[in-house]
C-alpha cells in the first residue's frame, strides 16, 4: 500500500488564478472501409474552469466494414466534426481523446494519438481524425451489431498539466453511428491447449480446441510450419469444444487441431546417449507489491487566492511502483481513496472540494509478460476507484513491473476559510 499526501494553501485577498484549457472532442480516422455514415449527436460537455461548459450537435462520420465474424477485431474510422464547445481564449495544447463506444452490448474505448492543437478564441475546435479498432462481440453470429457513442473524453496537456473535458451524448448512448453485419458462421476454430506441452519421442499429447464443427477432428505435429507426419484423431462436441490425441514420434515445435487458425508450442525433449545427471531448479513465487512502502512525498498544488468563484488547480501524482513477481496467470487492480480536505489544527474543512485523477499506467520493465490498463478518469472519494489493472492471463503467464500515477485536478468552492488544507490519497492493490 502506498500513501500520498497532497497539500493545498488558500490565501485571502483579491485576484484570481487563470487556467488555460481547451474544450473539444477529438475524433477517429482511418483507412477507407465499405460503409460510411454521418450522424448528428447532441452532447452536453463539461469543461474544467475557467472554460465554460457547452451543449450542441456534433457531426460524427463513421466508417466500418460491411461484415465480420463474431470475435473479429475490425478497423473503425471516425471523423467527429466541429466540437460543440466554443473556446473563450487562445492557447496551444497537446490533446488526447478517449472515445467510449457502445459496440452491441459491450463498451469499448478507442484512444487517439496525441495531437498538437492551436485553439483560437471563439472558434470551435475541429480536430484531426484518427484510426482505431473495435472487437465484434462474441455470440453475435447472424445479427447486425450497432456502434453508438457512449462518452467522449479529451485530455488537454498544457506544459505538463492535464485538463479533461467530458462530453456526454443525450440520450446516452447515442443513436447508431454505424453497424456491422455479423456472419452466421461460427468463429474461427482455434487450438487452445496441449497436455502435456513437452516430452520425448513416444509422448502422448491431448490437444484441445474451440469453435470446431461438431464431429470427428484430426490433429497434427509440425516443425517450422511443416507437418512431421505425426497425426491423431478426436471429436468435437455440439459446443465446438474438441479434444484430439496424438503420439509424438519425432521432433516437433508446434501441435494443432487441423482446421484451426492457431497452434500451440511443443517442447521436444531429445534423448541423449551417456550418463544422465538430472538437474532440478525450484522457482518460488515472488510478491505482488505496491510501493514505495513508506509512502510518497507531499504533492504541492500551489496556492489559490479567494475571488468568490469556483477555481481549479492541477498537479501530478508521483508514480507508484507495482511489482508482480507471483509467476502465475493472476491479475490485479490498483484503487484509490482519499480523506476529507481539512486542517486538523484549526478544524477548518472544505467539504465541497473535489479531487480528480486522469490515471496512467506504464510498463517499466520491457521483459514484463503483461501490459496494464489505466482506469477511467474521475473523482477520488472514500469509495475505492480503480486507477489501473492487469488482466488475468488464463493459460498464459502474467506479471511484470509497472508505474501507476496520473494527472490530478482539485476543484475548489468559491468561499472557504483561508488556511492550509490537506487530504491523503491512498493507493491500494489487490
Short mmCIF file of C-alpha atoms in Angstrom, two decimals:
data_model
loop_
_atom_site.label_atom_id
_atom_site.label_comp_id
_atom_site.label_asym_id
_atom_site.label_seq_id
_atom_site.Cartn_x
_atom_site.Cartn_y
_atom_site.Cartn_z
CA UNK A 1 0.00 0.00 0.00
CA UNK A 2 1.29 3.48 -0.86
CA UNK A 3 0.14 6.74 0.75
CA UNK A 4 0.45 10.13 -0.87
CA UNK A 5 -0.07 13.46 0.81
CA UNK A 6 -1.48 16.49 -1.00
CA UNK A 7 -1.32 19.98 0.49
CA UNK A 8 -3.41 22.99 -0.53
CA UNK A 9 -2.92 26.61 0.61
CA UNK A 10 -5.71 29.18 0.19
CA UNK A 11 -4.87 32.86 0.64
CA UNK A 12 -7.28 35.70 1.47
CA UNK A 13 -7.25 38.71 -0.86
CA UNK A 14 -8.06 39.89 -4.35
CA UNK A 15 -7.14 38.35 -7.72
CA UNK A 16 -7.79 35.07 -9.49
CA UNK A 17 -5.76 32.14 -10.77
CA UNK A 18 -6.43 31.79 -14.50
CA UNK A 19 -6.11 28.34 -16.04
CA UNK A 20 -5.94 27.89 -19.80
CA UNK A 21 -7.79 24.87 -21.12
CA UNK A 22 -9.09 23.73 -24.45
CA UNK A 23 -12.51 22.21 -24.89
CA UNK A 24 -13.41 19.83 -27.67
CA UNK A 25 -13.80 16.28 -28.77
CA UNK A 26 -11.15 14.60 -30.86
CA UNK A 27 -12.39 12.09 -33.39
CA UNK A 28 -11.09 8.99 -35.05
CA UNK A 29 -9.95 8.41 -38.62
CA UNK A 30 -8.53 5.53 -40.57
CA UNK A 31 -8.34 3.75 -43.87
CA UNK A 32 -11.47 3.69 -46.01
CA UNK A 33 -13.92 0.86 -45.43
CA UNK A 34 -17.07 -0.31 -47.14
CA UNK A 35 -19.75 1.73 -45.35
CA UNK A 36 -19.68 5.36 -44.18
CA UNK A 37 -22.41 7.19 -42.24
CA UNK A 38 -22.72 10.70 -40.76
CA UNK A 39 -24.83 11.21 -37.64
CA UNK A 40 -25.57 14.41 -35.69
CA UNK A 41 -25.18 13.70 -31.96
CA UNK A 42 -26.38 16.17 -29.30
CA UNK A 43 -23.84 16.37 -26.47
CA UNK A 44 -23.55 18.05 -23.08
CA UNK A 45 -19.90 18.94 -22.46
CA UNK A 46 -18.36 19.51 -19.03
CA UNK A 47 -15.12 21.52 -19.23
CA UNK A 48 -12.80 22.46 -16.34
CA UNK A 49 -12.91 26.06 -15.14
CA UNK A 50 -12.44 28.69 -16.40
CA UNK A 51 -13.57 27.23 -19.75
CA UNK A 52 -17.40 27.38 -19.81
CA UNK A 53 -19.45 24.23 -20.36
CA UNK A 54 -21.40 23.87 -23.58
CA UNK A 55 -24.01 21.82 -25.43
CA UNK A 56 -24.87 21.22 -29.06
CA UNK A 57 -24.71 18.88 -32.01
CA UNK A 58 -21.53 17.25 -33.27
CA UNK A 59 -21.48 15.51 -36.65
CA UNK A 60 -19.78 12.12 -36.31
CA UNK A 61 -18.81 10.42 -39.58
CA UNK A 62 -18.05 6.73 -39.02
CA UNK A 63 -16.66 4.19 -41.47
CA UNK A 64 -16.97 0.46 -40.71
CA UNK A 65 -16.57 -2.76 -42.69
CA UNK A 66 -19.72 -4.21 -44.21
CA UNK A 67 -19.33 -7.55 -42.42
CA UNK A 68 -17.23 -9.56 -39.98
CA UNK A 69 -17.23 -12.67 -37.84
CA UNK A 70 -18.05 -12.71 -34.13
CA UNK A 71 -14.81 -12.17 -32.22
CA UNK A 72 -13.09 -10.33 -35.09
CA UNK A 73 -11.12 -7.14 -34.42
CA UNK A 74 -12.08 -4.70 -37.20
CA UNK A 75 -10.91 -1.18 -38.14
CA UNK A 76 -13.04 1.86 -37.45
CA UNK A 77 -12.71 5.39 -38.83
CA UNK A 78 -14.44 8.29 -37.10
CA UNK A 79 -14.37 11.97 -38.06
CA UNK A 80 -16.23 13.90 -35.35
CA UNK A 81 -16.55 17.30 -37.00
CA UNK A 82 -16.50 20.55 -35.03
CA UNK A 83 -16.86 20.45 -31.24
CA UNK A 84 -19.97 21.99 -29.60
CA UNK A 85 -17.68 23.87 -27.17
CA UNK A 86 -16.63 27.45 -28.04
CA UNK A 87 -13.22 28.30 -26.52
CA UNK A 88 -13.02 31.57 -24.59
CA UNK A 89 -9.27 32.03 -25.10
CA UNK A 90 -6.43 31.09 -27.45
CA UNK A 91 -3.85 28.53 -26.40
CA UNK A 92 -1.76 25.66 -27.78
CA UNK A 93 -2.12 22.23 -26.13
CA UNK A 94 -1.44 18.57 -26.89
CA UNK A 95 -4.76 16.71 -26.94
CA UNK A 96 -5.51 13.01 -26.49
CA UNK A 97 -9.03 11.62 -26.73
CA UNK A 98 -10.64 8.52 -25.29
CA UNK A 99 -13.81 7.74 -27.23
CA UNK A 100 -16.08 5.25 -25.48
CA UNK A 101 -18.26 3.35 -27.94
CA UNK A 102 -21.19 1.05 -27.35
CA UNK A 103 -20.49 -1.89 -29.67
CA UNK A 104 -23.60 -4.04 -29.43
CA UNK A 105 -23.95 -4.67 -25.69
CA UNK A 106 -20.23 -4.15 -24.96
CA UNK A 107 -18.42 -0.93 -24.06
CA UNK A 108 -15.09 -0.33 -25.82
CA UNK A 109 -12.63 2.57 -25.80
CA UNK A 110 -10.68 3.89 -28.80
CA UNK A 111 -7.78 6.21 -27.89
CA UNK A 112 -6.27 8.80 -30.21
CA UNK A 113 -2.58 9.59 -30.65
CA UNK A 114 -1.50 12.93 -29.16
CA UNK A 115 -2.28 15.92 -31.41
CA UNK A 116 -0.88 19.43 -31.09
CA UNK A 117 -3.86 21.79 -31.24
CA UNK A 118 -3.88 25.57 -31.68
CA UNK A 119 -7.11 26.80 -30.13
CA UNK A 120 -8.50 30.16 -31.31
CA UNK A 121 -10.93 32.05 -29.06
CA UNK A 122 -14.46 32.00 -30.44
CA UNK A 123 -13.79 29.25 -32.97
CA UNK A 124 -14.94 25.66 -32.31
CA UNK A 125 -12.19 23.07 -32.30
CA UNK A 126 -12.23 20.81 -35.38
CA UNK A 127 -9.63 18.12 -34.56
CA UNK A 128 -7.95 15.73 -36.92
CA UNK A 129 -9.43 12.29 -37.47
CA UNK A 130 -7.65 9.14 -36.31
CA UNK A 131 -7.97 5.38 -36.70
CA UNK A 132 -8.58 2.55 -34.28
CA UNK A 133 -10.14 -0.88 -33.89
CA UNK A 134 -13.15 -2.44 -32.19
CA UNK A 135 -13.98 -6.07 -31.42
CA UNK A 136 -17.17 -7.65 -32.69
CA UNK A 137 -18.69 -9.22 -29.55
CA UNK A 138 -18.87 -12.98 -29.14
CA UNK A 139 -22.28 -14.56 -29.54
CA UNK A 140 -23.50 -12.12 -32.20
CA UNK A 141 -23.48 -14.58 -35.12
CA UNK A 142 -26.19 -13.83 -37.66
CA UNK A 143 -27.06 -10.39 -36.22
CA UNK A 144 -26.25 -6.75 -37.00
CA UNK A 145 -24.08 -5.02 -34.39
CA UNK A 146 -24.70 -1.29 -33.95
CA UNK A 147 -21.96 1.13 -32.87
CA UNK A 148 -23.00 4.20 -30.82
CA UNK A 149 -21.24 6.99 -28.92
CA UNK A 150 -21.29 6.49 -25.14
CA UNK A 151 -18.76 9.11 -23.94
CA UNK A 152 -16.06 11.39 -25.36
CA UNK A 153 -13.19 12.44 -23.09
CA UNK A 154 -10.49 14.89 -24.22
CA UNK A 155 -7.29 15.38 -22.21
CA UNK A 156 -5.50 18.66 -22.98
CA UNK A 157 -1.84 18.72 -21.87
CA UNK A 158 -0.64 22.25 -21.13
CA UNK A 159 3.01 22.32 -20.05
CA UNK A 160 2.66 19.02 -18.17
CA UNK A 161 -0.71 19.77 -16.57
CA UNK A 162 -3.68 17.83 -17.95
CA UNK A 163 -7.18 19.30 -18.22
CA UNK A 164 -10.07 16.95 -19.02
CA UNK A 165 -13.24 17.78 -20.96
CA UNK A 166 -16.07 15.21 -20.93
CA UNK A 167 -18.89 15.23 -23.49
CA UNK A 168 -21.91 13.02 -22.86
CA UNK A 169 -24.44 12.29 -25.62
CA UNK A 170 -28.12 12.86 -24.89
CA UNK A 171 -29.61 10.31 -24.99
CA UNK A 172 -26.78 8.07 -23.82
CA UNK A 173 -25.72 6.08 -25.74
CA UNK A 174 -26.37 7.98 -28.95
CA UNK A 175 -28.26 6.81 -32.00
CA UNK A 176 -26.37 4.32 -34.15
CA UNK A 177 -23.25 5.79 -35.79
CA UNK A 178 -22.81 2.72 -37.96
CA UNK A 179 -23.26 -1.04 -37.99
CA UNK A 180 -21.56 -4.31 -38.94
CA UNK A 181 -23.36 -7.39 -40.25
CA UNK A 182 -22.04 -10.45 -38.39
CA UNK A 183 -21.70 -13.70 -40.30
CA UNK A 184 -23.93 -16.55 -39.22
CA UNK A 185 -20.91 -18.85 -39.36
CA UNK A 186 -19.15 -19.72 -36.10
CA UNK A 187 -15.93 -18.05 -35.00
CA UNK A 188 -12.62 -19.26 -36.41
CA UNK A 189 -11.51 -22.64 -34.98
CA UNK A 190 -8.52 -22.40 -32.64
CA UNK A 191 -6.16 -24.72 -30.78
CA UNK A 192 -6.33 -23.86 -27.07
CA UNK A 193 -4.09 -26.21 -25.06
CA UNK A 194 -1.63 -29.14 -25.14
CA UNK A 195 -1.50 -31.65 -22.27
CA UNK A 196 1.43 -32.06 -21.77
CA UNK A 197 3.18 -29.41 -23.87
CA UNK A 198 6.58 -31.17 -23.83
CA UNK A 199 8.08 -34.65 -23.98
CA UNK A 200 10.35 -37.10 -25.82
CA UNK A 201 9.57 -39.38 -28.73
CA UNK A 202 6.64 -41.62 -27.76
CA UNK A 203 4.92 -38.87 -25.71
CA UNK A 204 1.12 -38.95 -25.97
CA UNK A 205 -0.41 -35.46 -26.16
CA UNK A 206 -4.06 -34.45 -25.72
CA UNK A 207 -4.78 -31.45 -27.98
CA UNK A 208 -7.71 -29.17 -27.05
CA UNK A 209 -9.56 -26.78 -29.34
CA UNK A 210 -12.58 -24.48 -29.59
CA UNK A 211 -15.06 -23.30 -32.24
CA UNK A 212 -14.74 -26.55 -34.20
CA UNK A 213 -17.60 -28.05 -36.23
CA UNK A 214 -19.20 -30.89 -34.21
CA UNK A 215 -17.99 -34.37 -35.17
CA UNK A 216 -14.66 -36.04 -35.90
CA UNK A 217 -11.45 -33.98 -35.83
CA UNK A 218 -7.80 -34.67 -36.59
CA UNK A 219 -4.64 -33.12 -35.18
CA UNK A 220 -1.01 -32.97 -36.34
CA UNK A 221 2.50 -32.08 -35.19
CA UNK A 222 4.63 -29.56 -37.09
CA UNK A 223 8.28 -28.49 -37.23
CA UNK A 224 8.95 -24.99 -38.55
CA UNK A 225 5.44 -24.99 -40.00
CA UNK A 226 5.81 -28.28 -41.89
CA UNK A 227 3.86 -31.41 -40.80
CA UNK A 228 6.10 -34.10 -39.31
CA UNK A 229 3.74 -36.95 -40.16
CA UNK A 230 2.57 -37.49 -36.60
CA UNK A 231 -1.25 -37.31 -36.63
CA UNK A 232 -4.10 -38.06 -34.25
CA UNK A 233 -7.88 -38.25 -34.09
CA UNK A 234 -10.62 -36.99 -31.78
CA UNK A 235 -14.06 -35.41 -31.64
CA UNK A 236 -15.72 -32.02 -31.17
CA UNK A 237 -18.93 -31.71 -29.16
CA UNK A 238 -22.03 -29.69 -30.03
CA UNK A 239 -20.48 -26.57 -28.41
CA UNK A 240 -17.41 -26.81 -30.65
CA UNK A 241 -15.05 -27.96 -27.88
CA UNK A 242 -12.65 -30.52 -29.32
CA UNK A 243 -10.09 -32.99 -27.97
CA UNK A 244 -7.67 -34.99 -30.08
CA UNK A 245 -4.98 -37.48 -29.01
CA UNK A 246 -1.63 -37.64 -30.81
CA UNK A 247 1.63 -39.52 -30.19
CA UNK A 248 4.82 -37.59 -30.93
CA UNK A 249 7.42 -39.85 -32.60
CA UNK A 250 9.83 -37.24 -34.00
CA UNK A 251 10.97 -33.68 -33.34
CA UNK A 252 8.18 -31.06 -33.43
CA UNK A 253 7.83 -27.47 -32.23
CA UNK A 254 4.04 -26.95 -32.51
CA UNK A 255 0.87 -29.06 -32.50
CA UNK A 256 -2.58 -28.06 -33.76
CA UNK A 257 -6.05 -29.35 -34.45
CA UNK A 258 -6.39 -29.41 -38.22
CA UNK A 259 -8.60 -26.63 -39.50
CA UNK A 260 -7.70 -24.33 -36.58
CA UNK A 261 -6.14 -20.93 -37.23
CA UNK A 262 -3.71 -21.33 -34.32
CA UNK A 263 -1.25 -23.90 -32.99
CA UNK A 264 0.40 -24.25 -29.57
CA UNK A 265 4.14 -24.56 -28.85
CA UNK A 266 5.55 -28.02 -28.01
CA UNK A 267 9.00 -28.61 -26.49
CA UNK A 268 10.53 -31.81 -27.89
CA UNK A 269 12.96 -33.48 -25.47
CA UNK A 270 15.66 -35.34 -27.41
CA UNK A 271 17.17 -38.46 -25.91
CA UNK A 272 20.97 -38.29 -25.49
CA UNK A 273 23.43 -41.16 -25.03
CA UNK A 274 25.60 -41.34 -21.91
CA UNK A 275 25.28 -40.97 -18.16
CA UNK A 276 22.30 -38.83 -17.20
CA UNK A 277 22.57 -36.19 -14.46
CA UNK A 278 19.14 -34.78 -13.63
CA UNK A 279 19.28 -31.13 -12.52
CA UNK A 280 16.31 -29.64 -10.67
CA UNK A 281 15.68 -25.97 -10.01
CA UNK A 282 12.77 -24.70 -7.93
CA UNK A 283 11.29 -21.31 -8.86
CA UNK A 284 9.37 -19.82 -5.93
CA UNK A 285 6.62 -17.21 -6.37
CA UNK A 286 7.52 -13.64 -5.50
CA UNK A 287 5.26 -10.93 -4.07
CA UNK A 288 2.59 -8.68 -5.50
CA UNK A 289 3.78 -5.35 -4.15
CA UNK A 290 2.85 -1.67 -4.37
CA UNK A 291 5.49 0.82 -3.36
CA UNK A 292 7.22 2.71 -2.01
CA UNK A 293 6.42 1.13 1.37
CA UNK A 294 6.87 4.36 3.32
CA UNK A 295 4.56 6.39 1.10
CA UNK A 296 5.16 9.24 -1.30
CA UNK A 297 6.33 12.80 -0.63
CA UNK A 298 3.66 15.50 -0.45
CA UNK A 299 2.34 16.76 -3.80
CA UNK A 300 2.05 20.54 -3.95
CA UNK A 301 -0.80 22.00 -5.99
CA UNK A 302 0.41 25.55 -5.27
CA UNK A 303 -1.71 28.30 -3.74
CA UNK A 304 -5.03 29.93 -4.64
CA UNK A 305 -6.38 33.39 -3.82
CA UNK A 306 -10.07 33.59 -2.86
CA UNK A 307 -12.01 35.55 -5.51
CA UNK A 308 -15.62 34.47 -4.97
CA UNK A 309 -15.58 32.00 -7.86
CA UNK A 310 -15.04 28.27 -8.09
CA UNK A 311 -11.45 27.56 -9.11
CA UNK A 312 -9.47 24.56 -10.31
CA UNK A 313 -5.79 23.78 -9.90
CA UNK A 314 -3.74 20.94 -11.34
CA UNK A 315 -0.80 18.79 -10.35
CA UNK A 316 0.74 15.38 -10.99
CA UNK A 317 0.65 12.34 -8.70
CA UNK A 318 4.04 10.77 -8.03
CA UNK A 319 4.09 7.38 -9.73
CA UNK A 320 3.74 4.30 -7.51
CA UNK A 321 5.57 1.11 -8.45
CA UNK A 322 3.76 -2.18 -8.99
CA UNK A 323 5.78 -5.40 -8.91
CA UNK A 324 4.02 -8.65 -9.78
CA UNK A 325 6.50 -11.47 -9.27
CA UNK A 326 3.95 -14.20 -8.48
CA UNK A 327 4.81 -16.30 -11.52
CA UNK A 328 1.26 -17.22 -12.42
CA UNK A 329 -1.65 -16.03 -14.51
CA UNK A 330 -3.43 -13.82 -11.95
CA UNK A 331 -4.43 -10.20 -12.46
CA UNK A 332 -4.51 -7.21 -10.11
CA UNK A 333 -6.34 -3.91 -9.52
CA UNK A 334 -4.98 -0.67 -8.05
CA UNK A 335 -7.63 1.51 -6.39
CA UNK A 336 -7.53 5.00 -4.87
CA UNK A 337 -9.39 6.50 -1.90
CA UNK A 338 -8.99 9.79 -0.03
CA UNK A 339 -9.67 11.54 3.25
CA UNK A 340 -11.57 14.89 3.50
CA UNK A 341 -9.79 18.22 2.89
CA UNK A 342 -9.17 19.68 6.34
CA UNK A 343 -6.76 21.32 8.75
CA UNK A 344 -6.69 19.24 11.90
CA UNK A 345 -5.13 22.02 13.98
CA UNK A 346 -7.74 24.69 13.20
CA UNK A 347 -10.69 22.41 12.49
CA UNK A 348 -11.36 24.08 9.13
CA UNK A 349 -12.51 21.84 6.29
CA UNK A 350 -13.51 22.07 2.63
CA UNK A 351 -16.41 19.64 2.35
CA UNK A 352 -17.25 20.75 -1.20
CA UNK A 353 -13.71 20.43 -2.59
CA UNK A 354 -13.18 17.62 -5.09
CA UNK A 355 -10.01 15.94 -6.34
CA UNK A 356 -9.92 14.00 -9.59
CA UNK A 357 -7.34 11.89 -11.37
CA UNK A 358 -6.55 11.13 -15.00
CA UNK A 359 -4.92 7.72 -14.35
CA UNK A 360 -1.87 6.43 -16.18
CA UNK A 361 -0.15 3.04 -16.12
CA UNK A 362 3.06 2.19 -17.95
CA UNK A 363 5.29 -0.89 -18.21
CA UNK A 364 8.70 -0.12 -16.68
CA UNK A 365 10.38 -3.49 -17.29
CA UNK A 366 10.43 -4.39 -21.03
CA UNK A 367 10.62 -8.10 -20.13
CA UNK A 368 7.22 -7.95 -18.40
CA UNK A 369 4.89 -10.62 -19.84
CA UNK A 370 1.82 -8.43 -19.19
CA UNK A 371 0.58 -4.98 -20.03
CA UNK A 372 -1.52 -2.81 -17.74
CA UNK A 373 -4.60 -0.68 -18.32
CA UNK A 374 -5.25 2.77 -16.85
CA UNK A 375 -8.63 3.37 -15.23
CA UNK A 376 -11.32 5.82 -16.30
CA UNK A 377 -10.82 9.48 -15.24
CA UNK A 378 -12.97 10.52 -12.32
CA UNK A 379 -13.24 11.92 -8.81
CA UNK A 380 -11.49 10.22 -5.89
CA UNK A 381 -13.67 9.69 -2.80
CA UNK A 382 -13.92 7.35 0.18
CA UNK A 383 -15.23 4.67 -2.23
CA UNK A 384 -12.37 2.78 -3.92
CA UNK A 385 -11.84 3.98 -7.51
CA UNK A 386 -9.96 1.72 -9.96
CA UNK A 387 -6.95 3.59 -11.35
CA UNK A 388 -5.07 0.72 -13.01
CA UNK A 389 -5.33 -3.02 -13.61
CA UNK A 390 -3.67 -6.07 -15.12
CA UNK A 391 -5.99 -8.66 -16.64
CA UNK A 392 -5.76 -12.34 -15.67
CA UNK A 393 -3.99 -14.41 -18.32
CA UNK A 394 -5.96 -17.65 -18.37
CA UNK A 395 -3.38 -20.22 -19.52
CA UNK A 396 -0.78 -17.50 -20.23
CA UNK A 397 1.87 -16.06 -17.87
CA UNK A 398 1.20 -12.64 -16.32
CA UNK A 399 3.28 -10.27 -14.19
CA UNK A 400 5.94 -7.60 -14.53
CA UNK A 401 6.87 -4.15 -13.29
CA UNK A 402 4.73 -1.05 -13.79
CA UNK A 403 4.32 2.61 -12.80
CA UNK A 404 0.88 3.90 -11.75
CA UNK A 405 0.12 7.60 -11.40
CA UNK A 406 -1.57 10.34 -13.38
CA UNK A 407 -2.54 13.98 -13.56
CA UNK A 408 -4.65 15.43 -10.76
CA UNK A 409 -7.09 18.34 -10.55
CA UNK A 410 -8.55 19.92 -7.41
CA UNK A 411 -11.84 21.82 -7.77
CA UNK A 412 -12.31 24.40 -5.02
CA UNK A 413 -15.53 26.09 -3.81
CA UNK A 414 -15.99 29.88 -4.20
CA UNK A 415 -15.65 30.59 -0.47
CA UNK A 416 -13.81 28.89 2.38
CA UNK A 417 -11.58 29.72 5.35
CA UNK A 418 -8.13 30.94 4.32
CA UNK A 419 -6.00 28.14 5.68
CA UNK A 420 -3.75 25.22 4.74
CA UNK A 421 -5.73 22.09 3.88
CA UNK A 422 -4.66 18.51 3.42
CA UNK A 423 -6.13 15.31 2.00
CA UNK A 424 -4.42 11.93 1.90
CA UNK A 425 -4.89 9.85 -1.25
CA UNK A 426 -4.15 6.16 -0.71
CA UNK A 427 -3.39 3.68 -3.49
CA UNK A 428 -4.09 0.02 -2.68
CA UNK A 429 -3.53 -3.18 -4.68
CA UNK A 430 -5.37 -6.47 -4.66
#
